[in-house]
CSV table of C-alpha atoms and ligand atoms in Angstrom, one decimal:
chain,number,residue,atom,x,y,z
A,1,MET,CA,3.9,126.8,69.7
A,2,SER,CA,5.2,127.8,73.1
A,3,VAL,CA,6.5,130.8,74.8
A,4,ALA,CA,9.6,130.5,77.0
A,5,PRO,CA,9.9,133.0,79.8
A,6,ASP,CA,13.6,133.7,79.1
A,7,VAL,CA,13.2,134.8,75.5
A,8,THR,CA,14.5,138.3,75.2
A,9,VAL,CA,13.7,138.8,71.5
A,10,ALA,CA,11.5,141.9,71.5
A,11,LEU,CA,9.6,141.7,68.2
A,12,GLN,CA,7.2,144.5,67.1
A,13,GLY,CA,4.2,144.0,64.9
A,14,ARG,CA,4.3,147.3,63.0
A,15,PHE,CA,3.5,145.9,59.6
A,16,PHE,CA,0.5,143.9,60.7
A,17,GLY,CA,-0.6,146.7,63.0
A,18,ASP,CA,-0.7,149.3,60.3
A,19,LEU,CA,-1.8,147.0,57.4
A,20,PRO,CA,-3.9,144.1,58.7
A,21,GLU,CA,-5.4,143.7,55.2
A,22,LEU,CA,-1.9,142.7,53.9
A,23,GLY,CA,-1.2,139.9,56.2
A,24,VAL,CA,-2.7,136.6,57.4
A,25,ARG,CA,-1.9,135.4,60.9
A,26,TRP,CA,-0.2,132.1,60.6
A,27,GLN,CA,2.2,129.8,62.4
A,28,ALA,CA,5.2,127.8,61.2
A,29,GLU,CA,5.0,124.1,60.8
A,30,THR,CA,6.8,122.0,63.5
A,31,PHE,CA,9.8,120.1,62.4
A,32,PRO,CA,11.3,116.9,63.9
A,33,ASP,CA,15.0,117.5,64.1
A,34,LEU,CA,16.6,121.0,64.0
A,35,ARG,CA,20.3,121.4,63.2
A,36,LEU,CA,22.2,124.7,62.6
A,37,LEU,CA,23.8,124.5,59.2
A,38,ALA,CA,24.9,128.1,58.8
A,39,PHE,CA,24.8,131.0,61.3
A,40,ASP,CA,26.0,134.6,60.9
A,41,GLU,CA,27.2,135.5,64.4
A,42,ALA,CA,28.2,139.1,63.4
A,43,LEU,CA,24.7,139.7,62.2
A,44,ALA,CA,23.3,138.3,65.4
A,45,ASP,CA,25.5,140.8,67.3
A,46,GLU,CA,24.3,143.6,65.0
A,47,LEU,CA,20.7,142.7,65.9
A,48,GLY,CA,21.5,142.6,69.6
A,49,LEU,CA,20.6,138.9,69.8
A,50,ASP,CA,22.5,136.5,72.0
A,51,ALA,CA,24.5,134.2,69.7
A,52,ALA,CA,24.9,131.5,72.3
A,53,TRP,CA,21.2,131.4,73.0
A,54,LEU,CA,20.4,131.2,69.2
A,55,ARG,CA,22.7,128.2,68.9
A,56,GLY,CA,20.9,126.4,71.8
A,57,PRO,CA,17.7,124.4,71.6
A,58,ASP,CA,15.3,127.3,72.3
A,59,GLY,CA,17.3,129.5,69.8
A,60,LEU,CA,16.9,127.0,67.1
A,61,ARG,CA,13.2,126.8,67.7
A,62,PHE,CA,13.0,130.6,67.5
A,63,LEU,CA,15.0,130.5,64.2
A,64,VAL,CA,12.4,128.2,62.6
A,65,GLY,CA,9.3,129.9,64.1
A,66,ALA,CA,8.5,127.1,66.6
A,67,LEU,CA,9.1,129.3,69.6
A,68,VAL,CA,7.3,132.6,69.1
A,69,PRO,CA,8.4,135.4,71.5
A,70,ASP,CA,5.7,136.8,73.7
A,71,GLY,CA,3.6,139.3,72.0
A,72,ALA,CA,4.8,138.5,68.4
A,73,THR,CA,2.4,137.8,65.7
A,74,PRO,CA,3.8,135.8,62.7
A,75,VAL,CA,2.0,136.7,59.5
A,76,ALA,CA,2.1,135.6,55.8
A,77,GLN,CA,2.3,138.8,53.7
A,78,ALA,CA,0.0,139.4,50.7
A,79,TYR,CA,1.4,140.7,47.5
A,80,ALA,CA,0.8,140.6,43.8
A,81,GLY,CA,3.4,140.7,41.0
A,82,HIS,CA,4.3,140.7,37.4
A,83,GLN,CA,6.1,137.4,36.8
A,84,PHE,CA,8.1,137.5,33.5
A,85,GLY,CA,5.7,140.2,32.4
A,86,GLY,CA,2.4,138.5,33.2
A,87,TYR,CA,0.4,139.9,36.1
A,88,VAL,CA,-0.5,137.6,39.0
A,89,PRO,CA,-3.0,139.3,41.3
A,90,ARG,CA,-2.4,137.1,44.4
A,91,LEU,CA,1.1,135.7,45.1
A,92,GLY,CA,2.1,136.4,48.7
A,93,ASP,CA,4.2,134.4,51.1
A,94,GLY,CA,3.4,130.8,50.1
A,95,ARG,CA,6.2,129.4,52.2
A,96,ALA,CA,7.4,132.3,54.3
A,97,LEU,CA,6.4,134.2,57.4
A,98,LEU,CA,7.2,137.6,58.9
A,99,LEU,CA,7.8,137.0,62.6
A,100,GLY,CA,8.0,140.7,63.3
A,101,GLU,CA,10.3,143.7,63.4
A,102,LEU,CA,13.3,144.0,65.7
A,103,ALA,CA,15.1,147.3,66.6
A,104,ASP,CA,18.7,146.5,65.9
A,105,ALA,CA,21.7,147.8,67.9
A,106,ASP,CA,21.5,151.1,65.9
A,107,GLY,CA,17.8,151.5,66.5
A,108,ARG,CA,16.8,150.6,63.0
A,109,LEU,CA,13.8,148.3,62.5
A,110,ARG,CA,14.7,145.0,60.8
A,111,ASP,CA,12.2,142.3,59.7
A,112,ILE,CA,12.8,138.8,61.0
A,113,HIS,CA,11.4,136.5,58.4
A,114,LEU,CA,11.3,132.8,57.7
A,115,LYS,CA,11.5,131.0,54.4
A,116,GLY,CA,10.5,127.3,54.1
A,117,SER,CA,8.4,127.4,57.3
A,118,GLY,CA,5.4,125.5,55.8
A,119,PRO,CA,2.5,126.2,53.5
A,120,THR,CA,0.4,129.3,54.1
A,121,PRO,CA,-3.0,130.4,52.6
A,122,PHE,CA,-0.8,131.8,49.7
A,123,ALA,CA,0.8,128.5,48.9
A,124,ARG,CA,-1.2,127.9,45.7
A,125,GLY,CA,-0.6,124.1,45.9
A,126,GLY,CA,3.1,124.4,46.8
A,127,ASP,CA,4.4,122.4,49.7
A,128,GLY,CA,5.5,125.5,51.6
A,129,LEU,CA,8.9,124.0,52.2
A,130,ALA,CA,12.5,124.6,51.1
A,131,ALA,CA,15.4,122.3,50.6
A,132,VAL,CA,18.8,122.7,52.2
A,133,GLY,CA,20.7,123.5,49.0
A,134,PRO,CA,18.6,126.6,47.8
A,135,MET,CA,18.5,128.0,51.4
A,136,LEU,CA,22.3,127.7,51.8
A,137,ARG,CA,22.6,129.3,48.3
A,138,GLU,CA,20.6,132.3,49.5
A,139,TYR,CA,22.8,132.4,52.6
A,140,VAL,CA,26.0,132.3,50.6
A,141,ILE,CA,25.0,134.8,47.9
A,142,SER,CA,23.5,137.3,50.3
A,143,ALA,CA,26.7,137.1,52.4
A,144,ALA,CA,28.8,137.8,49.3
A,145,MET,CA,26.6,140.7,48.3
A,146,HIS,CA,26.9,142.2,51.7
A,147,ALA,CA,30.6,141.8,51.8
A,148,LEU,CA,30.8,143.5,48.3
A,149,GLY,CA,28.9,146.5,49.7
A,150,VAL,CA,25.7,145.8,47.8
A,151,PRO,CA,22.4,146.4,49.7
A,152,THR,CA,20.8,143.1,50.4
A,153,THR,CA,18.5,141.2,52.7
A,154,ARG,CA,20.7,139.2,55.1
A,155,SER,CA,20.7,135.6,56.2
A,156,LEU,CA,20.9,135.0,59.9
A,157,ALA,CA,20.8,131.3,59.8
A,158,VAL,CA,19.9,128.1,57.9
A,159,VAL,CA,18.5,125.4,60.1
A,160,SER,CA,17.9,121.9,58.7
A,161,THR,CA,14.5,120.6,59.7
A,162,GLY,CA,14.9,116.8,59.6
A,163,ARG,CA,11.9,116.8,57.2
A,164,PRO,CA,12.6,115.6,53.6
A,165,VAL,CA,11.3,117.8,50.8
A,166,GLN,CA,10.1,116.3,47.5
A,167,ARG,CA,11.6,118.0,44.5
A,168,GLU,CA,13.0,116.0,41.5
A,169,THR,CA,14.4,113.7,44.2
A,170,LEU,CA,13.8,113.7,47.9
A,171,LEU,CA,16.0,116.3,49.5
A,172,PRO,CA,16.7,117.4,53.1
A,173,GLY,CA,14.6,120.4,54.2
A,174,ALA,CA,15.7,123.6,55.8
A,175,VAL,CA,14.4,127.0,57.0
A,176,LEU,CA,16.2,130.2,56.2
A,177,THR,CA,16.0,133.0,58.8
A,178,ARG,CA,16.1,136.2,56.8
A,179,VAL,CA,16.7,139.8,58.0
A,180,ALA,CA,15.6,142.7,55.9
A,181,ALA,CA,15.1,146.5,56.1
A,182,SER,CA,11.5,145.4,55.3
A,183,HIS,CA,9.7,143.0,53.0
A,184,LEU,CA,7.7,145.8,51.2
A,185,ARG,CA,7.8,145.0,47.5
A,186,VAL,CA,6.6,146.7,44.4
A,187,GLY,CA,4.1,143.8,44.4
A,188,SER,CA,2.8,144.8,47.8
A,189,PHE,CA,1.7,148.2,46.3
A,190,GLN,CA,0.3,146.4,43.2
A,191,TYR,CA,-1.8,144.3,45.6
A,192,ALA,CA,-3.0,147.2,47.7
A,193,SER,CA,-3.8,149.3,44.6
A,194,ALA,CA,-5.7,146.5,43.0
A,195,THR,CA,-8.1,146.2,46.0
A,196,GLY,CA,-9.4,149.7,45.0
A,197,ASP,CA,-9.2,150.6,48.7
A,198,LEU,CA,-7.5,154.0,48.5
A,199,ASP,CA,-7.2,154.2,52.3
A,200,LEU,CA,-5.2,150.9,52.3
A,201,LEU,CA,-2.9,152.2,49.6
A,202,ARG,CA,-2.4,155.4,51.4
A,203,ARG,CA,-1.6,153.6,54.7
A,204,LEU,CA,0.9,151.4,52.9
A,205,ALA,CA,2.6,154.3,51.3
A,206,ASP,CA,2.7,156.1,54.7
A,207,HIS,CA,4.1,153.0,56.3
A,208,ALA,CA,6.8,152.8,53.6
A,209,ILE,CA,7.7,156.5,54.0
A,210,ASP,CA,7.8,156.2,57.8
A,211,ARG,CA,10.0,153.2,57.6
A,212,HIS,CA,12.4,154.0,54.8
A,213,TYR,CA,12.1,157.6,53.6
A,214,PRO,CA,11.0,159.8,56.4
A,215,GLY,CA,12.3,162.8,54.5
A,216,ALA,CA,9.6,162.3,51.9
A,217,ALA,CA,6.9,163.2,54.5
A,218,MET,CA,8.5,166.7,54.8
A,219,THR,CA,8.1,167.5,51.1
A,220,ASP,CA,5.2,169.1,49.2
A,221,HIS,CA,4.3,165.8,47.5
A,222,PRO,CA,5.2,162.9,49.8
A,223,TYR,CA,4.0,160.1,47.5
A,224,LEU,CA,5.9,161.5,44.5
A,225,ALA,CA,8.9,161.8,46.8
A,226,LEU,CA,8.4,158.1,47.8
A,227,PHE,CA,8.4,157.1,44.1
A,228,GLU,CA,11.5,159.1,43.4
A,229,SER,CA,13.3,157.7,46.4
A,230,VAL,CA,12.5,154.1,45.4
A,231,ALA,CA,13.6,154.9,41.8
A,232,ALA,CA,16.9,156.3,43.1
A,233,VAL,CA,17.7,153.3,45.4
A,234,GLN,CA,16.8,150.8,42.8
A,235,ALA,CA,18.9,152.6,40.1
A,236,SER,CA,21.9,152.5,42.4
A,237,LEU,CA,21.2,148.9,43.4
A,238,VAL,CA,21.1,147.6,39.8
A,239,ALA,CA,24.1,149.7,38.9
A,240,ARG,CA,26.0,147.9,41.7
A,241,TRP,CA,24.8,144.5,40.4
A,242,MET,CA,26.2,145.5,37.0
A,243,LEU,CA,29.5,146.5,38.4
A,244,ILE,CA,30.1,143.1,40.1
A,245,GLY,CA,28.7,141.0,37.2
A,246,PHE,CA,25.6,139.8,39.2
A,247,VAL,CA,22.6,138.4,37.4
A,248,HIS,CA,19.5,138.3,39.6
A,249,GLY,CA,17.6,136.1,37.2
A,250,VAL,CA,14.0,136.7,38.4
A,251,MET,CA,13.4,140.5,38.6
A,252,ASN,CA,9.7,140.1,38.9
A,253,THR,CA,7.9,143.0,40.6
A,254,ASP,CA,7.3,140.8,43.7
A,255,ASN,CA,11.1,140.4,43.9
A,256,MET,CA,11.8,144.2,43.9
A,257,THR,CA,12.0,145.9,47.3
A,258,VAL,CA,10.9,149.4,48.2
A,259,SER,CA,13.9,149.6,50.5
A,260,GLY,CA,16.4,149.1,47.7
A,261,GLU,CA,17.8,145.8,49.0
A,262,THR,CA,18.4,142.8,46.8
A,263,ILE,CA,15.8,140.2,47.6
A,264,ASP,CA,14.8,136.6,46.8
A,265,TYR,CA,17.9,134.8,45.6
A,266,GLY,CA,16.7,132.1,43.3
A,267,PRO,CA,18.3,131.5,40.0
A,268,CYS,CA,20.8,134.2,40.4
A,269,ALA,CA,24.5,133.8,39.6
A,270,PHE,CA,27.7,135.8,38.9
A,271,MET,CA,28.8,136.1,35.4
A,272,GLU,CA,32.3,134.7,34.6
A,273,ALA,CA,33.2,135.3,30.9
A,274,TYR,CA,31.9,138.8,30.1
A,275,HIS,CA,28.9,138.8,27.8
A,276,PRO,CA,26.0,141.2,28.0
A,277,ASP,CA,23.5,138.5,27.0
A,278,THR,CA,24.4,136.3,30.0
A,279,VAL,CA,21.4,134.4,31.4
A,280,PHE,CA,21.5,131.6,33.9
A,281,SER,CA,17.9,130.8,34.6
A,282,SER,CA,16.5,127.8,32.7
A,283,ILE,CA,13.1,129.4,32.5
A,284,ASP,CA,14.2,132.7,31.2
A,285,GLU,CA,14.0,131.6,27.6
A,286,TRP,CA,13.8,135.1,26.1
A,287,GLY,CA,16.6,136.6,28.1
A,288,ARG,CA,14.2,139.1,29.8
A,289,TYR,CA,16.4,139.2,32.8
A,290,ALA,CA,19.8,138.9,31.0
A,291,TYR,CA,22.7,140.7,32.5
A,292,ASP,CA,22.5,143.8,30.2
A,293,ASN,CA,18.7,144.0,30.4
A,294,GLN,CA,18.6,144.5,34.2
A,295,PRO,CA,18.5,148.3,34.2
A,296,VAL,CA,15.7,148.3,31.6
A,297,MET,CA,13.8,145.7,33.6
A,298,ALA,CA,14.2,147.7,36.8
A,299,ALA,CA,12.8,150.7,35.1
A,300,TRP,CA,9.9,148.6,33.7
A,301,ASN,CA,9.2,147.4,37.3
A,302,LEU,CA,9.2,151.0,38.5
A,303,ALA,CA,6.7,151.9,35.9
A,304,ARG,CA,4.4,149.3,37.4
A,305,PHE,CA,5.1,150.8,40.9
A,306,ALA,CA,4.1,154.2,39.5
A,307,GLU,CA,0.9,152.7,38.1
A,308,ALA,CA,0.1,151.3,41.5
A,309,LEU,CA,0.7,154.7,43.1
A,310,LEU,CA,-1.2,156.7,40.5
A,311,PRO,CA,-4.3,157.2,42.7
A,312,LEU,CA,-2.1,158.9,45.3
A,313,LEU,CA,-0.1,161.0,42.8
A,314,ALA,CA,-2.8,163.1,41.4
A,315,ASP,CA,-6.6,163.4,41.1
A,316,ASN,CA,-6.6,162.7,37.4
A,317,VAL,CA,-4.7,160.0,35.6
A,318,ASP,CA,-3.0,162.2,33.0
A,319,GLU,CA,-1.6,164.5,35.6
A,320,GLY,CA,-0.3,161.5,37.6
A,321,VAL,CA,1.3,159.9,34.6
A,322,ALA,CA,3.1,163.1,33.7
A,323,LEU,CA,4.4,163.4,37.2
A,324,ALA,CA,5.6,159.8,37.2
A,325,GLU,CA,7.2,160.2,33.8
A,326,ASN,CA,9.2,163.2,35.0
A,327,ALA,CA,10.3,161.3,38.0
A,328,PHE,CA,11.9,158.7,35.8
A,329,ALA,CA,14.8,161.2,35.2
A,330,VAL,CA,15.9,160.3,38.7
A,331,PHE,CA,16.3,156.7,37.8
A,332,ARG,CA,18.5,157.5,34.7
A,333,ALA,CA,20.6,160.0,36.5
A,334,GLN,CA,21.2,157.9,39.6
A,335,TYR,CA,22.0,154.8,37.5
A,336,ASP,CA,24.6,156.7,35.4
A,337,HIS,CA,26.1,158.3,38.5
A,338,THR,CA,26.5,155.0,40.4
A,339,TRP,CA,27.8,153.1,37.4
A,340,ALA,CA,30.3,155.7,36.4
A,341,SER,CA,31.5,156.2,40.0
A,342,GLY,CA,31.9,152.5,40.4
A,343,MET,CA,33.8,152.1,37.1
A,344,ARG,CA,36.0,155.0,37.9
A,345,ALA,CA,37.1,153.2,41.1
A,346,LYS,CA,37.4,149.8,39.4
A,347,LEU,CA,39.8,151.5,36.8
A,348,GLY,CA,41.7,153.2,39.6
A,349,LEU,CA,40.9,156.7,38.2
A,350,SER,CA,40.8,160.0,40.0
A,351,GLY,CA,37.5,161.3,41.3
A,352,ASP,CA,38.0,164.4,39.2
A,353,LEU,CA,37.8,162.5,35.9
A,354,ASP,CA,34.6,163.3,34.1
A,355,ALA,CA,31.9,160.6,33.7
A,356,ALA,CA,32.0,160.7,29.9
A,357,THR,CA,35.7,159.8,29.8
A,358,VAL,CA,35.2,157.0,32.4
A,359,THR,CA,32.2,155.6,30.4
A,360,SER,CA,34.0,155.6,27.1
A,361,LEU,CA,37.1,153.8,28.6
A,362,ALA,CA,34.9,151.3,30.3
A,363,ASP,CA,32.7,150.7,27.2
A,364,ASP,CA,35.8,150.1,25.1
A,365,VAL,CA,37.4,147.6,27.4
A,366,LEU,CA,34.1,145.8,27.9
A,367,ALA,CA,33.9,145.3,24.1
A,368,LEU,CA,37.3,143.8,24.2
A,369,LEU,CA,36.3,141.5,27.1
A,370,LYS,CA,33.3,140.4,25.2
A,371,ALA,CA,35.2,139.6,22.0
A,372,SER,CA,37.8,137.5,23.9
A,373,ARG,CA,35.3,136.0,26.4
A,374,VAL,CA,37.5,137.2,29.3
A,375,ASP,CA,36.5,136.5,32.9
A,376,TYR,CA,35.0,139.7,34.2
A,377,THR,CA,36.1,139.5,37.8
A,378,SER,CA,39.7,138.4,37.3
A,379,PHE,CA,40.3,140.9,34.5
A,380,PHE,CA,39.6,143.9,36.8
A,381,ARG,CA,41.4,142.4,39.7
A,382,GLY,CA,44.5,141.6,37.6
A,383,LEU,CA,44.5,145.0,36.0
A,384,SER,CA,46.1,146.5,39.1
A,385,HIS,CA,49.3,144.7,38.0
A,386,ALA,CA,49.1,146.7,34.8
A,387,ALA,CA,48.7,149.9,36.8
A,388,ARG,CA,51.9,148.9,38.6
A,389,GLY,CA,53.7,148.5,35.2
A,390,ASP,CA,53.3,144.8,34.6
A,391,ALA,CA,50.7,144.3,31.9
A,392,GLU,CA,51.7,140.8,30.7
A,393,GLY,CA,49.1,138.9,32.7
A,394,THR,CA,46.3,141.2,31.4
A,395,ARG,CA,47.6,141.0,27.8
A,396,GLY,CA,47.6,137.2,27.9
A,397,LEU,CA,43.8,137.2,28.4
A,398,PHE,CA,43.1,138.8,25.0
A,399,ALA,CA,43.1,137.6,21.4
A,400,ASP,CA,43.2,141.1,20.1
A,401,LEU,CA,46.6,142.2,21.4
A,402,ALA,CA,46.7,145.4,19.4
A,403,GLY,CA,43.3,146.4,20.8
A,404,ILE,CA,44.2,145.8,24.4
A,405,ASP,CA,47.6,147.4,24.1
A,406,GLU,CA,46.1,150.5,22.7
A,407,TRP,CA,43.5,150.6,25.5
A,408,ILE,CA,46.1,150.0,28.2
A,409,ALA,CA,48.2,152.9,26.9
A,410,ARG,CA,45.2,155.2,26.9
A,411,TRP,CA,44.2,154.2,30.4
A,412,ARG,CA,47.7,154.3,31.9
A,413,ALA,CA,48.1,157.8,30.6
A,414,LEU,CA,45.4,158.8,33.2
A,415,GLY,CA,47.6,157.6,36.1
A,416,PRO,CA,45.5,154.8,37.6
A,417,ASP,CA,45.9,154.1,41.3
A,418,ALA,CA,46.6,150.4,41.8
A,419,ALA,CA,45.8,150.4,45.6
A,420,LEU,CA,42.4,151.9,44.9
A,421,MET,CA,41.8,149.2,42.3
A,422,ASP,CA,42.6,146.4,44.8
A,423,ARG,CA,40.1,148.0,47.2
A,424,SER,CA,37.4,148.2,44.4
A,425,ASN,CA,37.8,144.9,42.5
A,426,PRO,CA,37.0,141.7,44.5
A,427,ILE,CA,39.3,138.8,44.1
A,428,TYR,CA,36.7,136.3,45.5
A,429,ILE,CA,33.2,136.0,44.3
A,430,PRO,CA,30.8,133.1,44.7
A,431,ARG,CA,31.7,131.3,41.5
A,432,ASN,CA,29.1,128.9,40.3
A,433,HIS,CA,31.1,125.8,40.3
A,434,LEU,CA,32.3,126.5,43.9
A,435,VAL,CA,28.8,127.3,45.1
A,436,GLU,CA,27.5,124.0,43.6
A,437,GLU,CA,30.4,122.1,45.2
A,438,ALA,CA,29.7,123.6,48.6
A,439,LEU,CA,25.9,123.1,48.4
A,440,SER,CA,26.1,119.5,47.3
A,441,ALA,CA,28.6,118.6,50.0
A,442,ALA,CA,26.5,120.4,52.7
A,443,THR,CA,23.4,118.5,51.4
A,444,ASP,CA,25.4,115.3,52.0
A,445,GLY,CA,26.3,116.5,55.5
A,446,GLU,CA,29.8,117.7,54.8
A,447,GLN,CA,30.2,121.3,55.9
A,448,ARG,CA,33.9,122.0,55.2
A,449,PRO,CA,33.6,123.3,51.5
A,450,LEU,CA,30.8,125.7,52.6
A,451,GLU,CA,33.0,127.0,55.4
A,452,ARG,CA,35.9,127.6,53.1
A,453,LEU,CA,33.8,129.3,50.5
A,454,LEU,CA,32.2,131.6,53.1
A,455,ALA,CA,35.7,132.4,54.4
A,456,ALA,CA,36.7,133.5,50.9
A,457,ILE,CA,33.7,135.5,49.9
A,458,THR,CA,33.0,137.3,53.1
A,459,ASP,CA,36.4,139.0,52.8
A,460,PRO,CA,36.4,139.5,49.0
A,461,TYR,CA,39.1,142.1,48.5
A,462,ALA,CA,41.9,140.5,50.7
A,463,GLU,CA,44.1,138.1,48.7
A,464,ARG,CA,45.1,135.2,50.9
A,465,PRO,CA,47.4,132.2,50.4
A,466,GLY,CA,45.5,128.9,50.2
A,467,PHE,CA,42.5,130.5,48.5
A,468,GLU,CA,43.8,130.4,44.9
A,469,ARG,CA,41.0,128.1,43.5
A,470,TYR,CA,38.4,130.6,44.8
A,471,ALA,CA,39.9,133.3,42.5
A,472,ALA,CA,39.9,131.2,39.4
A,473,PRO,CA,37.2,130.8,36.8
A,474,ALA,CA,35.3,127.5,36.4
A,475,PRO,CA,37.2,124.7,34.7
A,476,ASP,CA,36.1,124.2,31.1
A,477,ASP,CA,34.5,120.9,31.9
A,478,PHE,CA,32.0,122.7,34.2
A,479,GLY,CA,30.2,123.7,31.0
A,480,ASP,CA,27.4,126.3,30.6
A,481,TYR,CA,25.8,127.0,34.0
A,482,ARG,CA,22.0,126.7,34.3
A,483,THR,CA,20.0,127.6,37.4
A,484,PHE,CA,16.5,126.4,38.2
A,485,CYS,CA,13.5,128.1,39.7
A,486,GLY,CA,12.0,125.1,41.5
A,487,THR,CA,13.7,125.9,44.8
B,501,LIG,P1,10.0,133.2,44.4
B,501,LIG,O1,10.3,132.6,43.1
B,501,LIG,O2,10.8,132.5,45.5
B,501,LIG,O3,10.1,134.6,44.5
B,501,LIG,O4,8.5,132.8,44.8
B,501,LIG,C1,7.4,133.2,44.0
B,501,LIG,C2,6.1,132.8,44.7
B,501,LIG,O5,5.9,131.4,44.8
B,501,LIG,C3,5.9,133.4,46.1
B,501,LIG,O6,4.6,133.7,46.2
B,501,LIG,C4,6.3,132.2,46.9
B,501,LIG,O7,5.8,132.3,48.2
B,501,LIG,C5,5.8,131.0,46.1
B,501,LIG,N1,6.5,129.8,46.4
B,501,LIG,C6,7.7,129.4,45.9
B,501,LIG,N2,8.0,128.1,46.3
B,501,LIG,C7,6.9,127.7,47.0
B,501,LIG,C8,6.7,126.5,47.7
B,501,LIG,N3,7.5,125.4,47.7
B,501,LIG,N4,5.5,126.4,48.4
B,501,LIG,C9,4.6,127.4,48.4
B,501,LIG,N5,4.8,128.6,47.8
B,501,LIG,C10,6.0,128.7,47.1
B,502,LIG,MG1,9.8,136.1,45.5
């Protein structure tokens, strides 16, 4: 670890300063051979970082935690979590470090965080490392989510380390440099609450309010307002996932942020043929985190958040539970609102149209999509042709022609706006077969497919010649897609 005099990255240590009990000072492992595999220059600009410096030798060392800016204190964060329903009291950053917080060009604080930077005291026997494929996967999917307007942690860079990682086979290793509004998780509150140290829990809640919901501090009941704020941002986040066909795959409470950003891209994937039961993760045997179950699971996680906050909500448990139960109305209302607004735009309908009409139209067409196993993304994108008067392409997707004709007639009578639809329905999403193709090529040292994929998905609404295969569903021989947690 060394400090270069010309480093201008001004990292703060707010988290560790406020909450020393929730972090362990640690340093990243040193790696033999650093190479930049992916780099988001626009994000570097947004952060006020010098892109040319980041690409150079000192910048690469900064991106993997080898060069720590003067005054910064890297820490592994402690958190607990319910994993697939079972409570694990001590998870924490087993292979990750918070380098510190950076004030971005707009003055907002952003966490600079590393994933795959070596084992920490929370590693629980894991090697603390990450392979190139999964780190590029997080890079690609988070870039797509951002371009689709979904709140997400961002990926600044993926740097290969020159150190092989043992998984089923020996794979090249990498570090992901992640940027987030914060890394406060529901599991952070569960951990603080379980210590029984009320002062710690209060400091954590105050830190979260200060960082994300300063308005809550001005209310009569700041901690209830904190809960309601998190319920609202999570409701709208999960509604957005549903609108784009995203399946997170591992919605454990340690993977749910207080900021409302999507975090920890592991076995996630985009649904192709519409089906509510879609599951990709090989370990999700019961479909706990299936596509259609995501809103219910988000609410379940928020109930765990409420439990963790109970000592701050009221002096007695019954009163606290009653307050939290009432606050759940916020979740339902915000979810319905975001989903109906999103569907209204996807269907090209006017802002005046009531939510009940939108919901019934959407539910009916989703039932038709399910029955004919129609590709979710290309259906909505292609539907703008039907709004312009040419419904043949859309009709061709369905077995039940009478059903879709009746639905199209009902919908067209409402005067859908085709241009609004093209702005609201992406043509390019990170389709699983294309992601796999890009990651395996990059793992073998061939960057071109990754660059093409990123070009498609970072501008997802603009149809461009030469990108036809990025708009098409997987070929039949790709088979059922499975993702794995051992990343
Ligand atoms: P995740 O599934 O990425 O959300 O990780 C769940 C927990 O396992 C977190 O506490 C991680 O830090 C930890 N973890 C995952 N992979 C590793 C690894 N290779 N070495 C150490 N800890 C890990
Ligand atoms: Mg996690």
